Tab-separated table of C-alpha atoms in Angstrom:
chain	number	residue	atom	x	y	z
A	1	MET	CA	-0.213	-0.180	-0.021
A	2	SER	CA	0.943	3.555	-0.989
A	3	VAL	CA	1.447	6.356	1.828
A	4	THR	CA	-1.251	8.015	-0.443
A	5	SER	CA	-3.482	5.225	0.240
A	6	ALA	CA	-1.969	4.384	3.684
A	7	ALA	CA	-3.199	8.059	4.658
A	8	LEU	CA	-6.367	7.910	2.716
A	9	ALA	CA	-7.499	4.697	4.891
A	10	THR	CA	-6.308	6.319	8.259
A	11	ASP	CA	-8.647	9.255	6.873
A	12	THR	CA	-11.878	6.629	6.429
A	13	ALA	CA	-11.760	5.868	10.123
A	14	GLY	CA	-12.621	9.193	11.167
A	15	ALA	CA	-11.693	12.674	10.430
A	16	ARG	CA	-8.578	14.008	10.561
A	17	PRO	CA	-7.098	15.749	13.356
A	18	ALA	CA	-6.294	19.527	13.158
A	19	ALA	CA	-3.617	20.064	11.544
A	20	SER	CA	-2.197	22.918	13.580
A	21	GLN	CA	-1.414	20.863	16.685
A	22	SER	CA	2.195	21.458	17.139
A	23	ILE	CA	4.804	18.394	17.698
A	24	GLU	CA	4.191	18.716	21.457
A	25	GLU	CA	0.088	18.464	21.364
A	26	LYS	CA	0.595	15.141	18.936
A	27	ARG	CA	3.427	13.825	21.451
A	28	LYS	CA	1.025	14.415	24.692
A	29	SER	CA	-2.345	13.045	22.898
A	30	ALA	CA	-0.845	10.263	21.632
A	31	ILE	CA	0.753	9.572	25.225
A	32	ARG	CA	-2.568	10.780	26.268
A	33	GLY	CA	-4.054	7.716	24.528
A	34	ALA	CA	-1.955	5.317	24.727
A	35	PHE	CA	-2.552	5.096	28.472
A	36	PHE	CA	-6.039	5.301	28.369
A	37	SER	CA	-5.901	2.833	26.406
A	38	GLU	CA	-4.472	0.629	28.271
A	39	TYR	CA	-6.938	1.998	31.413
A	40	ILE	CA	-9.956	1.280	29.184
A	41	ASP	CA	-8.325	-2.397	28.287
A	42	MET	CA	-7.167	-3.693	31.861
A	43	PHE	CA	-10.716	-2.475	32.467
A	44	ASP	CA	-12.827	-4.647	30.453
A	45	ILE	CA	-10.172	-7.335	30.643
A	46	TYR	CA	-10.583	-7.645	34.818
A	47	LEU	CA	-14.738	-7.035	34.386
A	48	PRO	CA	-15.418	-10.682	34.618
A	49	VAL	CA	-13.175	-11.277	37.246
A	50	VAL	CA	-15.056	-8.078	39.001
A	51	ALA	CA	-17.987	-7.501	38.364
A	52	LEU	CA	-19.090	-10.534	36.887
A	53	ALA	CA	-17.802	-13.360	38.604
A	54	PRO	CA	-20.659	-13.149	41.593
A	55	VAL	CA	-23.082	-13.653	38.768
A	56	MET	CA	-21.436	-16.323	36.628
A	57	PHE	CA	-24.567	-18.668	38.015
A	58	MET	CA	-27.535	-16.883	35.614
A	59	PHE	CA	-25.630	-18.366	32.824
A	60	GLN	CA	-24.507	-21.665	34.009
A	61	PRO	CA	-27.688	-25.028	34.431
A	62	LYS	CA	-28.588	-25.240	37.503
A	63	ASN	CA	-26.876	-28.841	40.378
A	64	LEU	CA	-23.652	-28.309	38.001
A	65	SER	CA	-20.369	-29.408	40.667
A	66	PRO	CA	-18.011	-26.879	41.701
A	67	GLN	CA	-15.532	-28.081	39.652
A	68	MET	CA	-17.642	-27.399	36.700
A	69	GLU	CA	-18.408	-24.248	37.908
A	70	THR	CA	-14.546	-23.364	37.788
A	71	VAL	CA	-14.250	-24.618	34.469
A	72	LEU	CA	-17.313	-22.508	32.930
A	73	ALA	CA	-16.547	-19.295	34.738
A	74	SER	CA	-11.563	-19.288	33.606
A	75	LEU	CA	-13.885	-20.299	30.422
A	76	VAL	CA	-15.210	-16.667	29.787
A	77	PHE	CA	-11.515	-15.246	31.529
A	78	ILE	CA	-8.926	-17.837	29.993
A	79	THR	CA	-10.887	-17.283	25.661
A	80	THR	CA	-10.156	-13.902	26.055
A	81	LEU	CA	-6.352	-14.466	26.740
A	82	LEU	CA	-6.589	-16.284	23.667
A	83	GLY	CA	-8.454	-14.170	21.692
A	84	ARG	CA	-5.493	-11.416	21.927
A	85	PRO	CA	-3.036	-12.850	20.500
A	86	ILE	CA	-4.892	-13.378	17.100
A	87	GLY	CA	-5.946	-9.649	17.577
A	88	ALA	CA	-2.155	-8.512	18.637
A	89	LEU	CA	-1.096	-10.466	14.709
A	90	ILE	CA	-4.619	-8.167	12.832
A	91	PHE	CA	-4.476	-4.987	14.091
A	92	GLY	CA	-0.544	-5.109	14.394
A	93	LEU	CA	-1.096	-6.059	10.386
A	94	ILE	CA	-3.598	-2.954	10.358
A	95	ALA	CA	-0.587	-0.608	12.368
A	96	ASP	CA	2.260	-1.327	10.170
A	97	LYS	CA	0.022	-0.964	6.760
A	98	VAL	CA	-2.262	1.747	7.106
A	99	GLY	CA	-0.941	3.121	10.095
A	100	ARG	CA	-1.566	3.328	14.324
A	101	ARG	CA	-3.924	5.700	14.638
A	102	ALA	CA	-6.645	3.431	12.219
A	103	ALA	CA	-5.712	0.313	13.994
A	104	SER	CA	-5.977	2.461	17.427
A	105	ILE	CA	-10.295	3.761	16.062
A	106	TYR	CA	-11.315	0.398	15.010
A	107	SER	CA	-9.914	-2.013	18.005
A	108	VAL	CA	-10.823	0.818	20.024
A	109	ALA	CA	-14.528	0.950	18.397
A	110	GLY	CA	-14.479	-3.161	18.365
A	111	PHE	CA	-14.481	-3.703	21.552
A	112	GLY	CA	-16.339	-0.910	22.875
A	113	VAL	CA	-19.423	-2.644	20.565
A	114	ILE	CA	-18.518	-6.219	22.463
A	115	THR	CA	-18.559	-5.302	26.227
A	116	LEU	CA	-21.878	-3.080	25.938
A	117	LEU	CA	-23.405	-6.764	24.310
A	118	ILE	CA	-22.637	-8.851	27.176
A	119	GLY	CA	-23.490	-5.985	29.068
A	120	LEU	CA	-27.048	-6.170	27.449
A	121	LEU	CA	-26.894	-10.386	27.313
A	122	PRO	CA	-29.964	-12.676	29.009
A	123	GLY	CA	-29.486	-14.760	31.129
A	124	TYR	CA	-29.804	-18.953	30.905
A	125	GLU	CA	-33.353	-18.272	31.930
A	126	THR	CA	-34.528	-17.192	29.138
A	127	LEU	CA	-31.899	-18.477	26.080
A	128	GLY	CA	-30.687	-21.639	28.331
A	129	LEU	CA	-26.888	-22.947	27.252
A	130	ALA	CA	-26.770	-20.108	24.476
A	131	SER	CA	-26.284	-17.935	26.737
A	132	TYR	CA	-23.456	-18.809	28.159
A	133	ILE	CA	-21.908	-20.041	24.564
A	134	LEU	CA	-22.601	-16.749	23.583
A	135	LEU	CA	-20.597	-14.581	26.900
A	136	VAL	CA	-17.392	-17.111	25.796
A	137	LEU	CA	-17.717	-16.507	22.445
A	138	LEU	CA	-17.612	-12.395	22.923
A	139	ARG	CA	-15.589	-12.577	25.091
A	140	PHE	CA	-13.238	-13.849	23.266
A	141	LEU	CA	-13.885	-11.882	20.455
A	142	ASP	CA	-13.387	-8.908	22.897
A	143	GLY	CA	-10.257	-10.915	23.020
A	144	ILE	CA	-9.613	-10.275	19.540
A	145	PHE	CA	-10.436	-6.073	19.571
A	146	LEU	CA	-8.185	-5.496	22.803
A	147	GLY	CA	-5.151	-7.450	21.634
A	148	GLY	CA	-5.145	-5.263	18.596
A	149	GLY	CA	-6.206	-1.950	21.243
A	150	TYR	CA	-2.337	-1.212	22.605
A	151	THR	CA	-1.096	-2.958	19.698
A	152	GLY	CA	-1.335	0.901	17.424
A	153	ALA	CA	-2.180	3.076	20.752
A	154	MET	CA	1.534	1.843	22.257
A	155	PRO	CA	3.432	2.021	19.308
A	156	LEU	CA	2.641	5.179	18.338
A	157	ALA	CA	2.702	7.021	21.962
A	158	ILE	CA	6.784	5.800	21.913
A	159	GLU	CA	7.203	6.398	18.468
A	160	TYR	CA	6.271	10.592	19.360
A	161	SER	CA	7.779	10.492	22.660
A	162	LYS	CA	11.688	11.664	22.465
A	163	LYS	CA	14.127	9.314	23.318
A	164	ASP	CA	15.405	10.397	26.743
A	165	LYS	CA	11.659	10.242	28.178
A	166	ARG	CA	10.636	6.431	26.509
A	167	GLY	CA	10.972	5.282	29.797
A	168	PHE	CA	8.154	8.226	31.474
A	169	VAL	CA	6.033	7.103	28.732
A	170	GLY	CA	6.248	3.315	28.976
A	171	GLY	CA	6.172	2.939	32.890
A	172	LEU	CA	2.976	5.751	32.700
A	173	ILE	CA	1.085	3.876	29.768
A	174	ILE	CA	0.949	0.629	32.022
A	175	ALA	CA	0.218	1.844	34.853
A	176	GLY	CA	-2.860	2.155	33.557
A	177	PHE	CA	-3.957	-1.174	34.669
A	178	PRO	CA	-3.869	-0.427	38.456
A	179	ALA	CA	-5.763	2.592	37.947
A	180	ALA	CA	-8.217	0.610	36.561
A	181	TYR	CA	-8.310	-2.143	38.877
A	182	VAL	CA	-8.314	0.097	41.066
A	183	SER	CA	-11.419	2.111	39.622
A	184	ILE	CA	-13.652	-0.754	38.653
A	185	ASN	CA	-13.154	-3.026	42.280
A	186	LEU	CA	-14.853	1.001	43.241
A	187	ILE	CA	-17.363	0.462	40.663
A	188	THR	CA	-18.582	-3.412	41.871
A	189	MET	CA	-18.310	-1.705	45.978
A	190	LEU	CA	-20.778	1.084	44.307
A	191	MET	CA	-23.564	-1.176	42.487
A	192	PHE	CA	-23.021	-3.631	45.472
A	193	TYR	CA	-23.746	-1.191	47.692
A	194	LEU	CA	-27.196	0.344	45.856
A	195	PHE	CA	-27.549	-3.052	44.071
A	196	PRO	CA	-27.334	-5.756	46.843
A	197	LEU	CA	-26.370	-9.105	45.651
A	198	ASP	CA	-28.864	-11.717	47.000
A	199	GLY	CA	-29.673	-14.910	44.702
A	200	PRO	CA	-30.286	-15.274	41.466
A	201	GLY	CA	-33.494	-12.105	41.676
A	202	SER	CA	-31.618	-9.585	43.967
A	203	PRO	CA	-30.741	-6.509	42.116
A	204	TYR	CA	-27.021	-6.918	41.399
A	205	THR	CA	-28.192	-10.111	39.773
A	206	VAL	CA	-30.589	-8.219	37.363
A	207	TRP	CA	-29.284	-4.687	37.105
A	208	GLY	CA	-26.293	-3.781	38.865
A	209	TRP	CA	-23.799	-6.362	37.351
A	210	ARG	CA	-24.410	-4.903	33.885
A	211	ILE	CA	-23.793	-1.056	34.154
A	212	PRO	CA	-20.304	-1.553	34.851
A	213	PHE	CA	-20.289	-3.490	30.992
A	214	ILE	CA	-21.530	0.033	30.594
A	215	VAL	CA	-19.494	2.350	32.283
A	216	GLY	CA	-16.594	0.055	29.872
A	217	ALA	CA	-18.324	0.772	27.274
A	218	ALA	CA	-19.292	3.779	27.303
A	219	LEU	CA	-15.549	4.251	28.190
A	220	ALA	CA	-14.565	2.496	24.816
A	221	GLY	CA	-16.678	4.735	22.678
A	222	LEU	CA	-15.363	8.081	24.286
A	223	LEU	CA	-11.842	7.251	23.729
A	224	ALA	CA	-12.332	6.151	19.886
A	225	LEU	CA	-13.650	9.825	19.596
A	226	TYR	CA	-10.606	11.246	21.540
A	227	TYR	CA	-8.125	9.223	18.250
A	228	ILE	CA	-10.974	10.244	15.782
A	229	HIS	CA	-10.552	13.782	16.747
A	230	LYS	CA	-7.275	14.504	18.983
A	231	VAL	CA	-4.558	12.372	17.545
A	232	SER	CA	-2.593	12.147	14.651
A	233	GLU	CA	-1.132	9.641	12.972
A	234	SER	CA	2.381	8.962	14.071
A	235	GLU	CA	5.426	11.167	12.319
A	236	VAL	CA	7.598	8.311	12.544
A	237	TRP	CA	5.414	5.404	10.397
A	238	LYS	CA	4.653	7.962	7.978
A	239	LYS	CA	7.689	9.356	7.070
A	240	GLU	CA	9.212	4.437	6.978
A	241	ALA	CA	5.706	3.580	4.726
A	242	ALA	CA	6.487	6.935	2.508
A	243	GLY	CA	9.965	6.057	2.130
A	244	ALA	CA	8.670	2.104	0.717
A	245	GLU	CA	6.820	2.935	-1.315
A	246	GLN	CA	8.684	1.318	-3.590
A	247	ALA	CA	10.036	-1.477	-1.554
A	248	GLU	CA	9.537	-4.831	-3.008
A	249	ALA	CA	9.999	-7.320	-0.409
A	250	SER	CA	7.224	-7.499	2.444
A	251	PRO	CA	8.911	-6.254	5.772
A	252	MET	CA	7.010	-8.770	7.306
A	253	ALA	CA	8.447	-12.044	5.999
A	254	GLY	CA	11.582	-10.716	7.709
A	255	LEU	CA	9.666	-10.704	11.014
A	256	PHE	CA	9.732	-14.259	11.864
A	257	SER	CA	12.936	-15.381	10.043
A	258	GLY	CA	16.236	-14.249	10.112
A	259	LYS	CA	17.289	-11.672	12.239
A	260	GLY	CA	14.247	-10.456	13.023
A	261	GLY	CA	12.921	-13.613	13.983
A	262	ARG	CA	15.899	-14.263	16.441
A	263	ASP	CA	14.622	-11.189	17.789
A	264	LEU	CA	11.025	-11.827	17.720
A	265	LEU	CA	11.991	-15.361	19.629
A	266	GLN	CA	14.316	-13.648	22.541
A	267	VAL	CA	11.596	-11.146	23.182
A	268	LEU	CA	8.704	-14.061	23.674
A	269	LEU	CA	11.372	-15.500	25.547
A	270	LEU	CA	11.541	-12.719	28.201
A	271	MET	CA	8.300	-11.780	27.738
A	272	THR	CA	6.850	-15.695	28.593
A	273	GLY	CA	9.213	-15.609	31.712
A	274	PHE	CA	8.250	-12.080	33.662
A	275	TRP	CA	4.069	-13.446	32.428
A	276	THR	CA	4.703	-16.106	34.711
A	277	THR	CA	5.902	-14.016	37.632
A	278	GLN	CA	3.014	-11.115	36.544
A	279	ASN	CA	0.281	-13.995	36.507
A	280	ILE	CA	1.305	-14.695	40.048
A	281	ILE	CA	0.280	-11.513	41.359
A	282	THR	CA	-2.834	-10.278	39.487
A	283	ILE	CA	-4.256	-14.070	39.034
A	284	TYR	CA	-3.170	-16.094	41.454
A	285	MET	CA	-2.302	-14.576	44.579
A	286	PRO	CA	-6.175	-12.528	44.526
A	287	THR	CA	-7.477	-15.828	45.017
A	288	GLY	CA	-5.274	-19.003	45.743
A	289	LEU	CA	-2.810	-17.033	48.667
A	290	LEU	CA	-4.747	-14.337	50.375
A	291	VAL	CA	-8.437	-15.797	49.784
A	292	LYS	CA	-7.714	-20.156	50.282
A	293	THR	CA	-4.544	-19.341	51.539
A	294	LEU	CA	-4.161	-16.614	54.096
A	295	HIS	CA	-8.367	-16.636	54.418
A	296	LEU	CA	-9.441	-12.719	55.102
A	297	ASN	CA	-12.342	-12.159	54.640
A	298	GLY	CA	-14.667	-9.356	52.232
A	299	PHE	CA	-13.152	-5.692	53.444
A	300	ALA	CA	-9.596	-7.449	54.170
A	301	LEU	CA	-9.154	-8.475	50.557
A	302	THR	CA	-10.149	-5.407	48.983
A	303	ALA	CA	-8.224	-3.287	51.588
A	304	THR	CA	-5.259	-5.066	51.039
A	305	LEU	CA	-6.177	-5.362	46.373
A	306	MET	CA	-6.909	-2.101	47.117
A	307	ILE	CA	-3.448	-0.159	48.997
A	308	CYS	CA	-1.346	-2.340	46.765
A	309	TYR	CA	-2.577	-1.131	42.930
A	310	THR	CA	-2.701	1.668	44.200
A	311	ILE	CA	1.023	1.336	45.118
A	312	LEU	CA	2.089	-0.112	41.828
A	313	PHE	CA	0.733	2.804	40.071
A	314	PHE	CA	3.378	4.374	40.678
A	315	SER	CA	5.969	2.061	41.023
A	316	TYR	CA	5.456	0.893	37.652
A	317	ILE	CA	6.359	4.343	36.429
A	318	GLY	CA	9.270	4.465	39.269
A	319	SER	CA	10.493	1.273	36.842
A	320	GLY	CA	10.144	3.259	33.726
A	321	LEU	CA	12.386	6.079	34.789
A	322	LEU	CA	14.798	3.718	36.551
A	323	GLY	CA	15.159	1.571	33.366
A	324	GLN	CA	15.771	4.413	31.610
A	325	LEU	CA	18.676	5.037	33.897
A	326	ILE	CA	20.270	2.194	33.113
A	327	GLY	CA	18.924	0.191	30.432
A	328	ARG	CA	16.161	-1.463	29.969
A	329	ARG	CA	19.007	-4.913	29.419
A	330	ARG	CA	20.464	-4.023	32.830
A	331	PHE	CA	16.903	-3.286	34.825
A	332	PHE	CA	15.616	-6.966	33.574
A	333	VAL	CA	18.816	-8.934	34.466
A	334	ILE	CA	18.034	-7.702	38.181
A	335	VAL	CA	15.393	-7.575	38.443
A	336	GLY	CA	15.258	-11.905	37.293
A	337	PRO	CA	16.714	-12.614	40.112
A	338	LEU	CA	15.175	-10.663	42.447
A	339	ILE	CA	12.426	-11.527	41.483
A	340	ALA	CA	13.258	-15.828	41.272
A	341	THR	CA	14.795	-14.860	45.262
A	342	VAL	CA	13.740	-12.102	47.202
A	343	GLY	CA	9.678	-12.055	45.256
A	344	ALA	CA	10.002	-16.023	45.946
A	345	TYR	CA	10.734	-16.021	49.908
A	346	ILE	CA	8.634	-12.984	50.217
A	347	LEU	CA	5.960	-15.412	48.990
A	348	TYR	CA	6.719	-18.371	50.872
A	349	THR	CA	7.186	-15.764	54.203
A	350	LEU	CA	3.086	-14.921	53.196
A	351	THR	CA	2.530	-18.459	52.470
A	352	VAL	CA	3.777	-20.637	55.924
A	353	THR	CA	2.829	-16.860	58.172
A	354	PRO	CA	-1.059	-17.204	57.718
A	355	ASP	CA	-1.432	-15.229	61.064
A	356	MET	CA	0.540	-12.321	60.860
A	357	ALA	CA	-0.749	-8.507	61.782
A	358	PHE	CA	-2.732	-7.074	58.876
A	359	GLY	CA	-0.449	-3.466	58.820
A	360	THR	CA	2.579	-6.602	58.208
A	361	ARG	CA	1.040	-8.653	55.460
A	362	VAL	CA	-0.358	-5.514	53.852
A	363	LEU	CA	3.295	-4.227	53.783
A	364	LEU	CA	4.744	-7.881	52.875
A	365	VAL	CA	2.202	-8.171	49.683
A	366	SER	CA	2.699	-4.451	48.789
A	367	LEU	CA	6.594	-5.571	48.676
A	368	LEU	CA	6.134	-8.737	46.482
A	369	ALA	CA	3.818	-7.380	44.117
A	370	VAL	CA	6.275	-3.707	43.615
A	371	ILE	CA	9.679	-6.612	42.504
A	372	VAL	CA	7.930	-9.505	41.089
A	373	THR	CA	5.770	-6.771	38.543
A	374	SER	CA	9.331	-4.418	38.191
A	375	PRO	CA	9.524	-5.180	34.877
A	376	TRP	CA	6.325	-3.928	33.129
A	377	GLY	CA	7.206	-0.608	33.480
A	378	VAL	CA	10.356	-1.320	30.981
A	379	ILE	CA	8.457	-3.908	29.277
A	380	VAL	CA	6.436	-1.484	26.773
A	381	THR	CA	9.536	0.526	26.052
A	382	TYR	CA	11.823	-2.654	25.485
A	383	ILE	CA	9.497	-3.881	22.857
A	384	ASN	CA	8.896	-1.640	20.343
A	385	GLU	CA	12.681	-0.712	20.428
A	386	ARG	CA	13.189	-3.831	19.579
A	387	PHE	CA	11.058	-3.927	15.865
A	388	ALA	CA	12.193	-2.024	13.037
A	389	THR	CA	9.554	0.820	12.237
A	390	ASP	CA	8.029	-1.056	9.016
A	391	VAL	CA	7.280	-4.111	11.623
A	392	ARG	CA	6.377	-2.952	15.222
A	393	ALA	CA	3.302	-2.985	15.501
A	394	THR	CA	3.416	-6.428	14.445
A	395	GLY	CA	6.768	-7.365	16.548
A	396	PHE	CA	5.332	-5.753	19.865
A	397	GLY	CA	1.600	-7.226	19.554
A	398	ILE	CA	3.085	-10.982	18.836
A	399	GLY	CA	5.581	-10.752	21.205
A	400	PHE	CA	3.402	-9.346	24.230
A	401	SER	CA	0.348	-11.252	23.529
A	402	LEU	CA	1.634	-14.419	22.064
A	403	SER	CA	3.802	-14.614	25.344
A	404	VAL	CA	1.016	-15.145	27.791
A	405	VAL	CA	-0.691	-18.208	26.135
A	406	ILE	CA	1.618	-20.713	27.700
A	407	PRO	CA	2.052	-18.957	30.931
A	408	SER	CA	-2.513	-18.541	31.091
A	409	PHE	CA	-1.972	-22.270	32.196
A	410	TYR	CA	0.251	-21.649	35.546
A	411	ALA	CA	-2.924	-23.635	37.207
A	412	PHE	CA	-2.015	-27.032	35.462
A	413	TYR	CA	1.662	-26.587	36.667
A	414	MET	CA	0.891	-25.350	39.725
A	415	ASP	CA	-0.764	-29.359	39.850
A	416	TRP	CA	1.908	-30.949	38.691
A	417	LEU	CA	4.547	-29.763	40.903
A	418	SER	CA	2.042	-30.237	43.710
A	419	ALA	CA	3.350	-34.215	43.593
A	420	LEU	CA	6.780	-32.958	44.591
A	421	MET	CA	6.094	-30.142	47.114
A	422	PRO	CA	2.247	-29.248	48.900
A	423	LEU	CA	0.538	-26.846	46.532
A	424	ALA	CA	0.749	-23.435	48.292
A	425	LEU	CA	4.778	-23.852	47.702
A	426	THR	CA	4.132	-24.059	44.325
A	427	PRO	CA	3.722	-20.468	43.333
A	428	VAL	CA	6.663	-20.282	44.750
A	429	ALA	CA	8.800	-22.345	42.377
A	430	LEU	CA	6.506	-20.707	39.508
A	431	LEU	CA	8.091	-16.920	40.648
A	432	ILE	CA	11.772	-18.681	40.488
A	433	VAL	CA	10.789	-20.255	37.627
A	434	GLY	CA	9.934	-16.980	35.717
A	435	GLY	CA	12.372	-15.274	37.219
A	436	LEU	CA	15.499	-17.085	35.528
A	437	ILE	CA	13.501	-17.520	32.170
A	438	GLY	CA	12.116	-13.773	31.821
A	439	THR	CA	16.822	-13.369	33.127
A	440	VAL	CA	17.729	-16.117	29.970
A	441	GLY	CA	15.637	-13.517	27.919
A	442	ALA	CA	17.411	-10.136	28.778
A	443	LEU	CA	20.536	-11.547	28.054
A	444	ILE	CA	20.427	-13.075	24.868
A	445	GLY	CA	19.008	-9.100	23.811
A	446	PRO	CA	20.638	-6.115	23.201
A	447	GLU	CA	19.766	-2.910	25.036
A	448	THR	CA	17.479	-0.957	23.552
A	449	LYS	CA	17.448	2.709	24.876
A	450	ASP	CA	19.857	4.483	22.144
A	451	VAL	CA	17.871	2.603	19.438
A	452	ASP	CA	16.569	5.622	17.002
A	453	PHE	CA	13.048	4.850	15.461
A	454	GLY	CA	13.425	4.911	11.366
A	455	THR	CA	16.764	3.374	11.297
A	456	GLY	CA	16.498	0.033	12.397
A	457	HIS	CA	19.403	-1.410	14.360
């Protein structure tokens, strides 16, 4: 596609932003867009975990065994994760061929519509088993669009960032995740207050859980409008597209073979390690550690997680700044072993000491989360810097999303490891393994903080 055709295609996604915008205004708009893209992406991802989980029974047949209820509930979340790599590939190709801005608009509009449809979906009493099938199908489609939501937005923001500010920008963008987690919990708590949950006919079952989904859909609609009217296409991408008009070979072929293929494998190895450790904090810790092992009640659990995720908002930005100061690769090489040692020791201590004081527990949980998830303040910037402009969005999307698949089955690995150790200690082993895999992935890759966009590396 020629740059002229690409520009035309981009404009069909919506009105072109004001031509009078300065580079600084374009930069700020792109960074804001990426932050809110991550925020809304994570808001929609965790809606089933926080808002829908208490009423999953309304989409399931009655008299299911507890094991089957767990399986059916987990599929709603897992299918979303499985859709993300597909969306990353589809929208990564759009972002590299048509433009980052167009990919962002299409994907955000898509998951806004899907999230709204889920919020309006009738339950089992109305549609029978079809209600659950539709829920899973919609979440899979949601995952595809969500996987594309950051594939265009994050490269666009990083490409607009000054070289010495990329670390801060990457950390700020990913801080949208804890901000979304805190927000969705506050909204859901308000729904429980306004619409009490007490069985199938209670207000929360009928309406309460739907409101957060409608809020998520509305936020996505506002973000799409923001990209249409406020965000300009990446200047780095437009320059690359103009220079590539006469190129005969497809740059995409180089992403999966030769040096490009090796770069992608290195990113996938790094990300597999850090997704493994991340899942212990974001998925296992709230229920597996805090509820099942430490037996926290509703208030203590909510308070612990809200404090922890508020701290994470600032720690992600701090990690990004530190990675800018000492280098992305060096940061990973230092933090990976810290996760495998200090992080694993803190998790072990929490697991075997269920009766510690509330304040001590909150401190250790927060410290554990800061150490284990700190790579994510650097990851967005690092992966974007690993790929040349003509394949950056696709490389970033695949590297970020495909790597989540193997770590997503952490529960199975815990089950296998339980043959060798108590089940409660298996997450400690996964922290060690994940931290070491992430370290190896970093060691075999280069330092990237001095990469000049548009020139290759």
